[in-house]
Amino acid sequence: VDLLRDSSKVTIYNKSSLGRKDKVVLTSNVDSEAKIMSSLTKPPIVRKPLECVTLFYARQLTAQDNIELDGVGYITVGRSVWENEDGRTGANSSTTRCEILLSVNLVREITTTSGQKVCELTIVTHAVSPAGIPLFIGKKAALTAADGYIKDIRAVFEK
């Protein structure tokens, strides 16, 4: 989960990313982190980069969370933030604002029947297709991006 929390490493596993910055860190320690971050992504089918401003929260799971854990587990949750402290979006004409209604990553260490420890990654993301992108293209791009995201994260750890 450290890879997902660290904004300086986002380009390692997201080929479309132009970078991510932590705007405000609300809390950060070994077990949890809460922050507002801004990211720019340039998928191949859009003209302008997509900008997302997200409230992000990550924490380590415990037995009290009523989830089956063989080892360590983490959950991350994200939600778009539209306004800045002045009540404005802060968007500019060089980007298209993107809304992530909900993004959840569940990362669990599990033990296979042969005793091998592996990482299970479950991702659920619900986003609104940016203006100007037809829904059928957005759906196809989202599936391609999701497949690439998993493959790129897997490749980081196979090195």
PDB file of C-alpha atoms in Angstrom:
ATOM      1  CA  VAL A   1       0.000   0.000   0.000  1.00  0.00           C
ATOM      2  CA  ASP A   2       3.038   2.272   0.381  1.00  0.00           C
ATOM      3  CA  LEU A   3       3.207   2.430  -3.409  1.00  0.00           C
ATOM      4  CA  LEU A   4      -0.385   3.752  -3.582  1.00  0.00           C
ATOM      5  CA  ARG A   5       0.171   6.247  -0.739  1.00  0.00           C
ATOM      6  CA  ASP A   6       3.381   7.790  -2.103  1.00  0.00           C
ATOM      7  CA  SER A   7       2.547  10.535  -4.619  1.00  0.00           C
ATOM      8  CA  SER A   8       6.126  10.618  -5.938  1.00  0.00           C
ATOM      9  CA  LYS A   9       5.786   7.001  -7.158  1.00  0.00           C
ATOM     10  CA  VAL A  10       2.492   7.243  -9.071  1.00  0.00           C
ATOM     11  CA  THR A  11       4.205   7.369 -12.484  1.00  0.00           C
ATOM     12  CA  ILE A  12       5.817   3.982 -11.751  1.00  0.00           C
ATOM     13  CA  TYR A  13       2.480   2.139 -11.909  1.00  0.00           C
ATOM     14  CA  ASN A  14       0.290   4.563 -13.887  1.00  0.00           C
ATOM     15  CA  LYS A  15       1.630   5.092 -17.404  1.00  0.00           C
ATOM     16  CA  SER A  16      -0.929   7.825 -18.153  1.00  0.00           C
ATOM     17  CA  SER A  17      -0.025   9.868 -15.080  1.00  0.00           C
ATOM     18  CA  LEU A  18       1.618  13.269 -15.428  1.00  0.00           C
ATOM     19  CA  GLY A  19       2.152  13.361 -11.673  1.00  0.00           C
ATOM     20  CA  ARG A  20       0.405  13.728  -8.355  1.00  0.00           C
ATOM     21  CA  LYS A  21       0.951  16.266  -5.566  1.00  0.00           C
ATOM     22  CA  ASP A  22      -0.132  16.225  -1.955  1.00  0.00           C
ATOM     23  CA  LYS A  23      -1.944  19.531  -1.444  1.00  0.00           C
ATOM     24  CA  VAL A  24      -2.823  19.076   2.228  1.00  0.00           C
ATOM     25  CA  VAL A  25      -1.716  16.227   4.507  1.00  0.00           C
ATOM     26  CA  LEU A  26      -4.294  15.902   7.276  1.00  0.00           C
ATOM     27  CA  THR A  27      -2.609  12.992   9.061  1.00  0.00           C
ATOM     28  CA  SER A  28       0.209  10.615   8.196  1.00  0.00           C
ATOM     29  CA  ASN A  29       1.696   7.790  10.237  1.00  0.00           C
ATOM     30  CA  VAL A  30       2.648   4.148   9.820  1.00  0.00           C
ATOM     31  CA  ASP A  31      -0.924   2.835  10.121  1.00  0.00           C
ATOM     32  CA  SER A  32      -2.950   5.518   8.337  1.00  0.00           C
ATOM     33  CA  GLU A  33      -2.892   8.594   6.157  1.00  0.00           C
ATOM     34  CA  ALA A  34      -5.433  11.230   5.141  1.00  0.00           C
ATOM     35  CA  LYS A  35      -4.694  13.909   2.556  1.00  0.00           C
ATOM     36  CA  ILE A  36      -6.033  15.980  -0.289  1.00  0.00           C
ATOM     37  CA  MET A  37      -4.090  15.389  -3.479  1.00  0.00           C
ATOM     38  CA  SER A  38      -4.148  16.705  -7.010  1.00  0.00           C
ATOM     39  CA  SER A  39      -3.330  14.493  -9.965  1.00  0.00           C
ATOM     40  CA  LEU A  40      -2.971  14.983 -13.700  1.00  0.00           C
ATOM     41  CA  THR A  41      -3.549  12.124 -16.121  1.00  0.00           C
ATOM     42  CA  LYS A  42      -3.298  12.108 -19.912  1.00  0.00           C
ATOM     43  CA  PRO A  43      -5.168   9.096 -21.308  1.00  0.00           C
ATOM     44  CA  PRO A  44      -4.531   8.509 -25.016  1.00  0.00           C
ATOM     45  CA  ILE A  45      -8.071   9.379 -26.158  1.00  0.00           C
ATOM     46  CA  VAL A  46      -8.424  12.848 -24.620  1.00  0.00           C
ATOM     47  CA  ARG A  47      -6.955  16.140 -25.841  1.00  0.00           C
ATOM     48  CA  LYS A  48      -6.415  17.847 -22.496  1.00  0.00           C
ATOM     49  CA  PRO A  49      -5.014  16.262 -19.316  1.00  0.00           C
ATOM     50  CA  LEU A  50      -7.595  15.174 -16.742  1.00  0.00           C
ATOM     51  CA  GLU A  51      -7.274  16.801 -13.330  1.00  0.00           C
ATOM     52  CA  CYS A  52      -8.575  15.113 -10.189  1.00  0.00           C
ATOM     53  CA  VAL A  53      -8.520  16.663  -6.739  1.00  0.00           C
ATOM     54  CA  THR A  54      -9.168  13.863  -4.269  1.00  0.00           C
ATOM     55  CA  LEU A  55      -9.667  13.361  -0.563  1.00  0.00           C
ATOM     56  CA  PHE A  56      -7.640  10.190   0.079  1.00  0.00           C
ATOM     57  CA  TYR A  57      -7.647   8.011   3.186  1.00  0.00           C
ATOM     58  CA  ALA A  58      -5.640   4.845   3.816  1.00  0.00           C
ATOM     59  CA  ARG A  59      -5.347   2.705   6.907  1.00  0.00           C
ATOM     60  CA  GLN A  60      -4.229  -0.693   8.073  1.00  0.00           C
ATOM     61  CA  LEU A  61      -7.017  -3.190   8.713  1.00  0.00           C
ATOM     62  CA  THR A  62      -7.398  -4.999  12.027  1.00  0.00           C
ATOM     63  CA  ALA A  63      -9.375  -7.991  13.308  1.00  0.00           C
ATOM     64  CA  GLN A  64     -12.058  -5.567  14.566  1.00  0.00           C
ATOM     65  CA  ASP A  65     -12.861  -4.652  10.927  1.00  0.00           C
ATOM     66  CA  ASN A  66     -14.625  -8.015  10.431  1.00  0.00           C
ATOM     67  CA  ILE A  67     -12.594  -8.910   7.351  1.00  0.00           C
ATOM     68  CA  GLU A  68     -10.708 -12.136   6.841  1.00  0.00           C
ATOM     69  CA  LEU A  69      -6.975 -11.467   7.181  1.00  0.00           C
ATOM     70  CA  ASP A  70      -4.177 -14.038   6.856  1.00  0.00           C
ATOM     71  CA  GLY A  71      -1.592 -11.321   7.364  1.00  0.00           C
ATOM     72  CA  VAL A  72      -1.551  -7.593   6.959  1.00  0.00           C
ATOM     73  CA  GLY A  73      -4.291  -5.728   5.095  1.00  0.00           C
ATOM     74  CA  TYR A  74      -4.984  -2.144   4.075  1.00  0.00           C
ATOM     75  CA  ILE A  75      -7.869  -0.171   2.652  1.00  0.00           C
ATOM     76  CA  THR A  76      -7.683   3.080   0.722  1.00  0.00           C
ATOM     77  CA  VAL A  77     -10.679   5.269  -0.050  1.00  0.00           C
ATOM     78  CA  GLY A  78     -10.832   8.281  -2.343  1.00  0.00           C
ATOM     79  CA  ARG A  79     -13.493  10.842  -3.250  1.00  0.00           C
ATOM     80  CA  SER A  80     -13.295  13.928  -5.460  1.00  0.00           C
ATOM     81  CA  VAL A  81     -13.127  17.349  -3.873  1.00  0.00           C
ATOM     82  CA  TRP A  82     -14.447  20.092  -6.134  1.00  0.00           C
ATOM     83  CA  GLU A  83     -14.038  23.327  -4.259  1.00  0.00           C
ATOM     84  CA  ASN A  84     -10.980  24.917  -2.709  1.00  0.00           C
ATOM     85  CA  GLU A  85     -11.049  26.846   0.578  1.00  0.00           C
ATOM     86  CA  ASP A  86     -12.532  29.851  -1.309  1.00  0.00           C
ATOM     87  CA  GLY A  87     -15.468  27.793  -2.628  1.00  0.00           C
ATOM     88  CA  ARG A  88     -14.157  27.782  -6.214  1.00  0.00           C
ATOM     89  CA  THR A  89     -13.027  24.830  -8.310  1.00  0.00           C
ATOM     90  CA  GLY A  90      -9.585  26.238  -9.083  1.00  0.00           C
ATOM     91  CA  ALA A  91      -9.783  24.597 -12.526  1.00  0.00           C
ATOM     92  CA  ASN A  92      -7.979  26.126 -15.476  1.00  0.00           C
ATOM     93  CA  SER A  93      -8.530  25.924 -19.215  1.00  0.00           C
ATOM     94  CA  SER A  94      -5.517  23.677 -19.858  1.00  0.00           C
ATOM     95  CA  THR A  95      -7.114  20.698 -18.044  1.00  0.00           C
ATOM     96  CA  THR A  96     -10.480  18.928 -17.772  1.00  0.00           C
ATOM     97  CA  ARG A  97     -11.742  18.307 -14.248  1.00  0.00           C
ATOM     98  CA  CYS A  98     -12.614  14.681 -13.580  1.00  0.00           C
ATOM     99  CA  GLU A  99     -14.891  13.449 -10.808  1.00  0.00           C
ATOM    100  CA  ILE A 100     -14.215  10.244  -8.927  1.00  0.00           C
ATOM    101  CA  LEU A 101     -17.409   9.445  -7.045  1.00  0.00           C
ATOM    102  CA  LEU A 102     -15.719   6.648  -5.099  1.00  0.00           C
ATOM    103  CA  SER A 103     -12.441   4.763  -5.300  1.00  0.00           C
ATOM    104  CA  VAL A 104     -11.683   1.875  -2.929  1.00  0.00           C
ATOM    105  CA  ASN A 105      -8.600  -0.341  -2.921  1.00  0.00           C
ATOM    106  CA  LEU A 106      -8.476  -3.371  -0.628  1.00  0.00           C
ATOM    107  CA  VAL A 107      -4.974  -4.813  -0.292  1.00  0.00           C
ATOM    108  CA  ARG A 108      -4.654  -8.096   1.622  1.00  0.00           C
ATOM    109  CA  GLU A 109      -1.819 -10.497   2.232  1.00  0.00           C
ATOM    110  CA  ILE A 110      -3.191 -14.005   1.782  1.00  0.00           C
ATOM    111  CA  THR A 111      -1.710 -17.466   2.091  1.00  0.00           C
ATOM    112  CA  THR A 112      -2.372 -19.911  -0.741  1.00  0.00           C
ATOM    113  CA  THR A 113      -3.157 -23.584  -0.140  1.00  0.00           C
ATOM    114  CA  SER A 114       0.505 -24.333  -0.901  1.00  0.00           C
ATOM    115  CA  GLY A 115       1.582 -21.929   1.860  1.00  0.00           C
ATOM    116  CA  GLN A 116       2.830 -19.169  -0.437  1.00  0.00           C
ATOM    117  CA  LYS A 117       2.109 -15.586   0.649  1.00  0.00           C
ATOM    118  CA  VAL A 118       0.645 -13.399  -2.103  1.00  0.00           C
ATOM    119  CA  CYS A 119      -1.055 -10.027  -2.307  1.00  0.00           C
ATOM    120  CA  GLU A 120      -4.719  -9.758  -3.242  1.00  0.00           C
ATOM    121  CA  LEU A 121      -5.730  -6.395  -4.686  1.00  0.00           C
ATOM    122  CA  THR A 122      -9.425  -5.543  -5.048  1.00  0.00           C
ATOM    123  CA  ILE A 123     -10.243  -2.233  -6.733  1.00  0.00           C
ATOM    124  CA  VAL A 124     -13.633  -0.560  -7.083  1.00  0.00           C
ATOM    125  CA  THR A 125     -13.810   2.821  -8.820  1.00  0.00           C
ATOM    126  CA  HIS A 126     -16.874   4.791  -9.846  1.00  0.00           C
ATOM    127  CA  ALA A 127     -16.056   7.872 -11.896  1.00  0.00           C
ATOM    128  CA  VAL A 128     -17.973  10.294 -14.058  1.00  0.00           C
ATOM    129  CA  SER A 129     -16.834  10.435 -17.683  1.00  0.00           C
ATOM    130  CA  PRO A 130     -15.466  13.938 -18.327  1.00  0.00           C
ATOM    131  CA  ALA A 131     -17.446  16.289 -20.555  1.00  0.00           C
ATOM    132  CA  GLY A 132     -16.798  15.738 -24.229  1.00  0.00           C
ATOM    133  CA  ILE A 133     -16.018  12.017 -23.934  1.00  0.00           C
ATOM    134  CA  PRO A 134     -18.877   9.822 -25.198  1.00  0.00           C
ATOM    135  CA  LEU A 135     -19.981   7.210 -22.651  1.00  0.00           C
ATOM    136  CA  PHE A 136     -19.186   4.205 -24.891  1.00  0.00           C
ATOM    137  CA  ILE A 137     -15.617   5.469 -25.382  1.00  0.00           C
ATOM    138  CA  GLY A 138     -15.284   6.232 -21.671  1.00  0.00           C
ATOM    139  CA  LYS A 139     -16.350   2.685 -20.754  1.00  0.00           C
ATOM    140  CA  LYS A 140     -13.889   1.112 -23.181  1.00  0.00           C
ATOM    141  CA  ALA A 141     -11.077   3.388 -22.005  1.00  0.00           C
ATOM    142  CA  ALA A 142     -11.889   2.610 -18.359  1.00  0.00           C
ATOM    143  CA  LEU A 143     -11.646  -1.157 -18.918  1.00  0.00           C
ATOM    144  CA  THR A 144      -8.362  -0.778 -20.791  1.00  0.00           C
ATOM    145  CA  ALA A 145      -6.996   1.527 -18.090  1.00  0.00           C
ATOM    146  CA  ALA A 146      -8.043  -0.854 -15.284  1.00  0.00           C
ATOM    147  CA  ASP A 147      -6.339  -3.790 -17.000  1.00  0.00           C
ATOM    148  CA  GLY A 148      -3.178  -1.745 -17.532  1.00  0.00           C
ATOM    149  CA  TYR A 149      -3.229  -0.476 -13.928  1.00  0.00           C
ATOM    150  CA  ILE A 150      -3.198  -4.013 -12.488  1.00  0.00           C
ATOM    151  CA  LYS A 151      -0.506  -5.166 -14.927  1.00  0.00           C
ATOM    152  CA  ASP A 152       1.682  -2.140 -14.156  1.00  0.00           C
ATOM    153  CA  ILE A 153       1.390  -2.616 -10.385  1.00  0.00           C
ATOM    154  CA  ARG A 154       2.188  -6.321 -10.792  1.00  0.00           C
ATOM    155  CA  ALA A 155       5.224  -5.466 -12.947  1.00  0.00           C
ATOM    156  CA  VAL A 156       6.649  -3.211 -10.204  1.00  0.00           C
ATOM    157  CA  PHE A 157       6.845  -6.159  -7.838  1.00  0.00           C
ATOM    158  CA  GLU A 158       8.047  -8.715 -10.385  1.00  0.00           C
ATOM    159  CA  LYS A 159      11.306  -6.835 -10.918  1.00  0.00           C
TER     160      LYS A 159
END
